[in-house]
Short mmCIF file of C-alpha atoms and ligand atoms in Angstrom, two decimals:
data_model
loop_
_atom_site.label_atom_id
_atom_site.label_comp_id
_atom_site.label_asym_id
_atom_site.label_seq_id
_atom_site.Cartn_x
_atom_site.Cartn_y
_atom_site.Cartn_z
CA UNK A 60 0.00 0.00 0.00
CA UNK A 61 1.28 3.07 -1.00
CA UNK A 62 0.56 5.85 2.25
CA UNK A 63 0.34 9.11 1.37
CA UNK A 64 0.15 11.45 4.34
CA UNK A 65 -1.65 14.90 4.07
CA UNK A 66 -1.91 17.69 6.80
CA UNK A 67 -5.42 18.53 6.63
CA UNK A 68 -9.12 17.18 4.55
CA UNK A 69 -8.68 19.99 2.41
CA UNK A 70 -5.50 18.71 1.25
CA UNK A 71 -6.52 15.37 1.30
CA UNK A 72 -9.26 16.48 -0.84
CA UNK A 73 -7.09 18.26 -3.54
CA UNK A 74 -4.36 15.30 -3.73
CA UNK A 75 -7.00 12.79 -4.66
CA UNK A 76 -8.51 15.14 -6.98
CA UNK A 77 -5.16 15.68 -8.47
CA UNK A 78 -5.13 11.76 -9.10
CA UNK A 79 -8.53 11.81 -10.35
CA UNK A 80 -8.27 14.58 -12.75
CA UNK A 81 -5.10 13.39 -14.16
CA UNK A 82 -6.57 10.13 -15.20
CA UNK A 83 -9.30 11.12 -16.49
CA UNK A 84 -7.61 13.49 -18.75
CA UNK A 85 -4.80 11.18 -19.79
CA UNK A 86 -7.40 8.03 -20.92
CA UNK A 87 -9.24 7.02 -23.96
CA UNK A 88 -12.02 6.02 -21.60
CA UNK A 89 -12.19 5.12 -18.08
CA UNK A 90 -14.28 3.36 -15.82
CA UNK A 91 -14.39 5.22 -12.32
CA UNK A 92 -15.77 3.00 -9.27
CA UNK A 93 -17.12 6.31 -6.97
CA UNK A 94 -18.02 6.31 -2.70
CA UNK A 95 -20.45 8.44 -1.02
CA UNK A 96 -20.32 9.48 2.70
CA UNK A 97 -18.68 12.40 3.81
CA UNK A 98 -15.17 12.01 3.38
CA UNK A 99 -15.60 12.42 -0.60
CA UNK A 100 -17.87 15.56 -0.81
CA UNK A 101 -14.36 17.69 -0.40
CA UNK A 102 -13.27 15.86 -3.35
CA UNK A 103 -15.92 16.05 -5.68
CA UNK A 104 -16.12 19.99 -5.03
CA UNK A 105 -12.77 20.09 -6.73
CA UNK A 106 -13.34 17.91 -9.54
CA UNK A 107 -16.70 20.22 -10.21
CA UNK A 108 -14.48 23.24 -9.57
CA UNK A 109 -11.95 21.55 -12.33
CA UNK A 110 -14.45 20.95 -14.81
CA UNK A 111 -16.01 24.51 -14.29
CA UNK A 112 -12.77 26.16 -15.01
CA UNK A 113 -10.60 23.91 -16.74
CA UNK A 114 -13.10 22.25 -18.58
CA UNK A 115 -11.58 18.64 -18.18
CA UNK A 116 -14.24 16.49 -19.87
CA UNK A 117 -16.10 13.54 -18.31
CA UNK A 118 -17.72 12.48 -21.77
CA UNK A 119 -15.23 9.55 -21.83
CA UNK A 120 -15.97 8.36 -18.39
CA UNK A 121 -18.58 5.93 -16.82
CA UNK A 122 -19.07 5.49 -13.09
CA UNK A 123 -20.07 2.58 -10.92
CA UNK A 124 -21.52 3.49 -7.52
CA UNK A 125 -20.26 1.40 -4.40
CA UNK A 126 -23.87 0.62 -3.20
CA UNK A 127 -27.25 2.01 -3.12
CA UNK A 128 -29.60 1.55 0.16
CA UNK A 129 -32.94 -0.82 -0.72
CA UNK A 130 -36.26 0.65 -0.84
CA UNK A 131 -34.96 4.23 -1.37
CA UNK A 132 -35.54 5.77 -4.86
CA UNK A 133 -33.21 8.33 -6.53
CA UNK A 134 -35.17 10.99 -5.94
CA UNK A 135 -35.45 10.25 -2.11
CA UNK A 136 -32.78 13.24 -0.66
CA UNK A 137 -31.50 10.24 1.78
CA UNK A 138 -30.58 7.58 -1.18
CA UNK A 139 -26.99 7.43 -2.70
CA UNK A 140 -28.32 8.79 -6.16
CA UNK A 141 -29.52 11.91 -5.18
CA UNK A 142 -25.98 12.37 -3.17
CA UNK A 143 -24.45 11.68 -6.01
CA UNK A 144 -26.50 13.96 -8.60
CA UNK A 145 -26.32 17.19 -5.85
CA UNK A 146 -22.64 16.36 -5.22
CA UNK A 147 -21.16 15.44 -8.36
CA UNK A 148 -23.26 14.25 -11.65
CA UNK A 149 -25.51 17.43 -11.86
CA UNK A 150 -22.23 19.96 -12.32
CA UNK A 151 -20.39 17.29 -14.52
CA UNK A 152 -20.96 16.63 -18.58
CA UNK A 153 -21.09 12.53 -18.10
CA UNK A 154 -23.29 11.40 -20.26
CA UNK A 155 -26.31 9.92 -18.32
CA UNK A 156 -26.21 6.30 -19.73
CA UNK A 157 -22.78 5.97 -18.33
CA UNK A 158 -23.64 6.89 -14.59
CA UNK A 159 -24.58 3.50 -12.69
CA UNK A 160 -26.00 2.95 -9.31
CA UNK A 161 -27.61 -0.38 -7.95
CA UNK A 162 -30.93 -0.05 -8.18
CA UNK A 163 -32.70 -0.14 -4.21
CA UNK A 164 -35.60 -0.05 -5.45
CA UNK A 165 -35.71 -3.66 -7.68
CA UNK A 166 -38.25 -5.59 -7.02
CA UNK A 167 -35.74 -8.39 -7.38
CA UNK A 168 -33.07 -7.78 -5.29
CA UNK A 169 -30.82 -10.92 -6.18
CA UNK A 170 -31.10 -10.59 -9.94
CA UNK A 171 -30.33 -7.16 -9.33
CA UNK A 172 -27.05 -7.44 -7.48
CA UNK A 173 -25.98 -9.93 -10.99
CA UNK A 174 -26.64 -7.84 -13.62
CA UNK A 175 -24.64 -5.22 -11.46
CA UNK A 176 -21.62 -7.11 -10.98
CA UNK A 177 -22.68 -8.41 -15.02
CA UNK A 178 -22.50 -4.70 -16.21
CA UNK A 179 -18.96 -3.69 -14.30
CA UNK A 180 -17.63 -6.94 -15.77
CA UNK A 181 -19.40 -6.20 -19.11
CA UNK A 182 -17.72 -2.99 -19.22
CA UNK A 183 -14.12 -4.15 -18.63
CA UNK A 184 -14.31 -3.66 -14.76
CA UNK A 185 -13.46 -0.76 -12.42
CA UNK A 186 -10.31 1.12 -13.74
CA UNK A 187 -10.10 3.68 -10.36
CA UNK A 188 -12.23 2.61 -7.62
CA UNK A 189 -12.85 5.21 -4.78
CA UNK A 190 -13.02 4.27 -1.40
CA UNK A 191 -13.91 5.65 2.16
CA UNK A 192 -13.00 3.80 5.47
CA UNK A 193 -16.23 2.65 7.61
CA UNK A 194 -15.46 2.34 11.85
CA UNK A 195 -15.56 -0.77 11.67
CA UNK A 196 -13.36 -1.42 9.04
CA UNK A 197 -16.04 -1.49 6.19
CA UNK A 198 -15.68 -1.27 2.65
CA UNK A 199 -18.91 -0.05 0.25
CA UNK A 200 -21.43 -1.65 2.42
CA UNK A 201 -19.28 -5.19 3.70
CA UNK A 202 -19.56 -5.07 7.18
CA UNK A 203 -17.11 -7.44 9.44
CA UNK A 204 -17.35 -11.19 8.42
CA UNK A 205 -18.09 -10.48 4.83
CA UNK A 206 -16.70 -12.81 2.52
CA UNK A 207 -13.42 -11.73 0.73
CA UNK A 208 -15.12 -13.54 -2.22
CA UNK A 209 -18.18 -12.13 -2.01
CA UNK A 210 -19.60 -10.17 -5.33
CA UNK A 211 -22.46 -7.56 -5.22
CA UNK A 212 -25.27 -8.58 -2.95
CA UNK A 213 -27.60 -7.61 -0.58
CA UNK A 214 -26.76 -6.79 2.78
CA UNK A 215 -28.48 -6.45 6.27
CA UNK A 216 -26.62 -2.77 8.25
CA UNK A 217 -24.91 -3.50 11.25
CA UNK A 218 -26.62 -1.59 14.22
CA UNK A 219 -23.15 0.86 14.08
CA UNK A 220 -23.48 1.83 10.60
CA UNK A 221 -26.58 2.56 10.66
CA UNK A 222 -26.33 4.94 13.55
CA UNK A 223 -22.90 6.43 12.24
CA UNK A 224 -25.41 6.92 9.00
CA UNK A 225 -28.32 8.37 10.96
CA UNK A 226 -26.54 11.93 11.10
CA UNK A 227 -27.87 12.23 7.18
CA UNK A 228 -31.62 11.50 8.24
CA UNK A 229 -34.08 12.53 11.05
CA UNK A 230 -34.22 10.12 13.05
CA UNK A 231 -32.06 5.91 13.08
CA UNK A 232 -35.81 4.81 12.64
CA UNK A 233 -35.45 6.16 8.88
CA UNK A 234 -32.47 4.20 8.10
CA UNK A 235 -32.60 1.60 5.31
CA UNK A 236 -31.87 -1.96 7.30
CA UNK A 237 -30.58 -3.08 3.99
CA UNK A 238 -28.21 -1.67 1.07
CA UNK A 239 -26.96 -3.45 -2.23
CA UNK A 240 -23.45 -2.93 -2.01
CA UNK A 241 -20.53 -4.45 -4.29
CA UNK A 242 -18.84 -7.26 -2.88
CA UNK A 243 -15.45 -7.45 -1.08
CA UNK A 244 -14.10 -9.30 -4.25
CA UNK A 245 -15.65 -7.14 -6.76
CA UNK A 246 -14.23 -4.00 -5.10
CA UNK A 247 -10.58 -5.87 -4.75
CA UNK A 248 -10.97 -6.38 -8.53
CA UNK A 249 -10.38 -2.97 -9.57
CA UNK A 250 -7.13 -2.32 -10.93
CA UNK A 251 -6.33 0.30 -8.71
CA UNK A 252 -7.80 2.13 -5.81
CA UNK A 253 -7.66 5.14 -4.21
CA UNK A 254 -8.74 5.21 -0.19
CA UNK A 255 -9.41 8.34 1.56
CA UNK A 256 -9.51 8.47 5.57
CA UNK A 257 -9.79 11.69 7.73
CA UNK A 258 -10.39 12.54 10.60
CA UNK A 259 -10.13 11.52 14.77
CA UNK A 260 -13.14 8.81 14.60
CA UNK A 261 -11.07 6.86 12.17
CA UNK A 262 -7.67 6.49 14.09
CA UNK A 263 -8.10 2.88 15.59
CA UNK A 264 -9.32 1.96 12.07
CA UNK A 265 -6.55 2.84 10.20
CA UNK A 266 -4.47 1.90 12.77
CA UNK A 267 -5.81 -1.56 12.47
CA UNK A 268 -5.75 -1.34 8.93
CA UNK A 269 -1.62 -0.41 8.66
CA UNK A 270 -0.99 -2.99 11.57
CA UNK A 271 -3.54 -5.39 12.12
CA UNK A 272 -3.60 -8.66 10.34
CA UNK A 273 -5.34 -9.76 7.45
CA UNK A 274 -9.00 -11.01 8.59
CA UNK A 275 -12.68 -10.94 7.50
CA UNK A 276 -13.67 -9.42 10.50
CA UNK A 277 -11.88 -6.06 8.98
CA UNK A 278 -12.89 -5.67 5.92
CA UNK A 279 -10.45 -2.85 4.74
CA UNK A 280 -7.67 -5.41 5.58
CA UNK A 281 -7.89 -7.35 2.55
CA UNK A 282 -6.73 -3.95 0.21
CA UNK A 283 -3.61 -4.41 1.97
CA UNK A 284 -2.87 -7.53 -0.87
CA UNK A 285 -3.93 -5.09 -3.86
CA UNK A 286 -0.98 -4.79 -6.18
CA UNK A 287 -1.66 -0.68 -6.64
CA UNK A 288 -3.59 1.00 -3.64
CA UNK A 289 -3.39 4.61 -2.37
CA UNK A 290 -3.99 5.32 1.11
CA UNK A 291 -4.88 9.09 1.70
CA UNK A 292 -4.71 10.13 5.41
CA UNK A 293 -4.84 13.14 6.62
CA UNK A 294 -3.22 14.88 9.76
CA UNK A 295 -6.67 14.23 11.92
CA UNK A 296 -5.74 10.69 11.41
CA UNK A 297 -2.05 10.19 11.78
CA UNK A 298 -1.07 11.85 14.78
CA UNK A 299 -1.97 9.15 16.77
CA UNK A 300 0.23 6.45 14.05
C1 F6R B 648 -20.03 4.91 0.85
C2 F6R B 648 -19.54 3.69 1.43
C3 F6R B 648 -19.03 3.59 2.82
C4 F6R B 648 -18.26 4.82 3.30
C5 F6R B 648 -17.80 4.63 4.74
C6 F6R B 648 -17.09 5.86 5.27
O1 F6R B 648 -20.47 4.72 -0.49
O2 F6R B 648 -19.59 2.70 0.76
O3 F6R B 648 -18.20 2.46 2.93
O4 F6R B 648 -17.17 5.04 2.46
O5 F6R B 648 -18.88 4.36 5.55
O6 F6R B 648 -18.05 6.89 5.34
P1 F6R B 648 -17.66 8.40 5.71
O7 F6R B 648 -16.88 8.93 4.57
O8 F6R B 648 -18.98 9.09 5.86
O9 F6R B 648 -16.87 8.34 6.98
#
């Protein structure tokens, strides 16, 4: 894993833009694997601010959303969609039948979670896959003892992540119970990926991330095998490592 230490989220923010922006600008096409959460909204303010005034291009580029909660629709202000249109898509000139999301609102959950994993396969898989760093060592939605193999599929939220989540709704009563994330395997797939931590509440994790062994009951620990990882941390983060 390559570490790259940053002094503040602003920073961290601009350095994985940096990254971003370069690839996109450098490739023929590209596949981009994107997060929600807060840790990226820093980010995708200066990727809108780079296409705004430098006018790098997204026509070339299709994304794949980590996961989508079930039984919200896009236009519901608390699903993953709508974070991603007010955040990102709406500013940007992708073309909209490149932008993917799992659909949590299927009616068929399981054939659902295929034809995603089908369609990021289809598509010559995840070039740059974005990732934030759950509490518990989560990755997209694959909360501790989820398979390493495991592809897209539907999962129940640990009681944790859905409180940590409950800060974006009313009340932890509103909280999906489930989400359709991509799998541990699926995400490990990509051929490279970028990980952004920041911030105090994620100091054990990424302390048990550097140091910690390999294990299904930390998710994130499996990225530590991936051939071409960058870990982002910022200064919130690594003055306790
Ligand atoms: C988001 C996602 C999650 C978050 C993680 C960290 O699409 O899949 O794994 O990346 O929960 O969230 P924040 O950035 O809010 O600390």
């Amino acid at each position: 894993m390559k570490i790259m230490k940053v002094d503040n989220y602003s920073e961290l923010c601009r350095t994985a833009a940096a990254i971003i922006i370069e690839k996109v600008a450098m490739a023929d096409k590209i596949n981009l694997g994107l997060a929600t959460g807060s840790t990226p909204i820093g980010l995708y303010c200066y990727l809108v601010d780079d296409h705004l005034r430098n006018h790098t291009s997204y026509h070339h580029v299709k994304t794949f959303n980590l996961d989508e909660y079930v039984g919200l629709s896009p236009d519901d202000p608390n699903s993953y969609h709508y974070y991603m249109e007010e955040n990102l898509f709406h500013y940007m000139d992708l073309w909209p039948e490149n932008i993917h999301l799992p659909n949590g609102i299927s009616e068929q959950l399981s054939a659902e979670c295929h034809q995603y994993e089908s369609l990021i396969a289809n598509h010559g898989g995840i070039d740059l896959q974005l990732l934030g760093l759950g509490r518990n060592g989560h990755i997209g939605f694959n909360e501790p003892g989820t398979s390493f193999q495991s592809k897209t599929h539907v999962v129940d939220l640990d009681d944790s992540t859905r409180k940590a989540n409950s800060r974006f709704f009313d009340s932890i009563d509103q909280v999906p119970q489930q989400a359709i994330t991509m799998g541990i395997d699926t995400i490990f797939s990509s051929k490279e990926i970028l990980l952004l931590v920041s911030g105090e509440g994620k100091i054990e994790a990424v302390k048990r991330l550097l140091e910690g062994e390999i294990s299904e009951d930390f998710p994130a620990s499996i990225l530590k095998n991936h051939p071409n990882i960058t870990v982002i941390v910022d200064s919130g983060t690594i003055a306790e490592i």
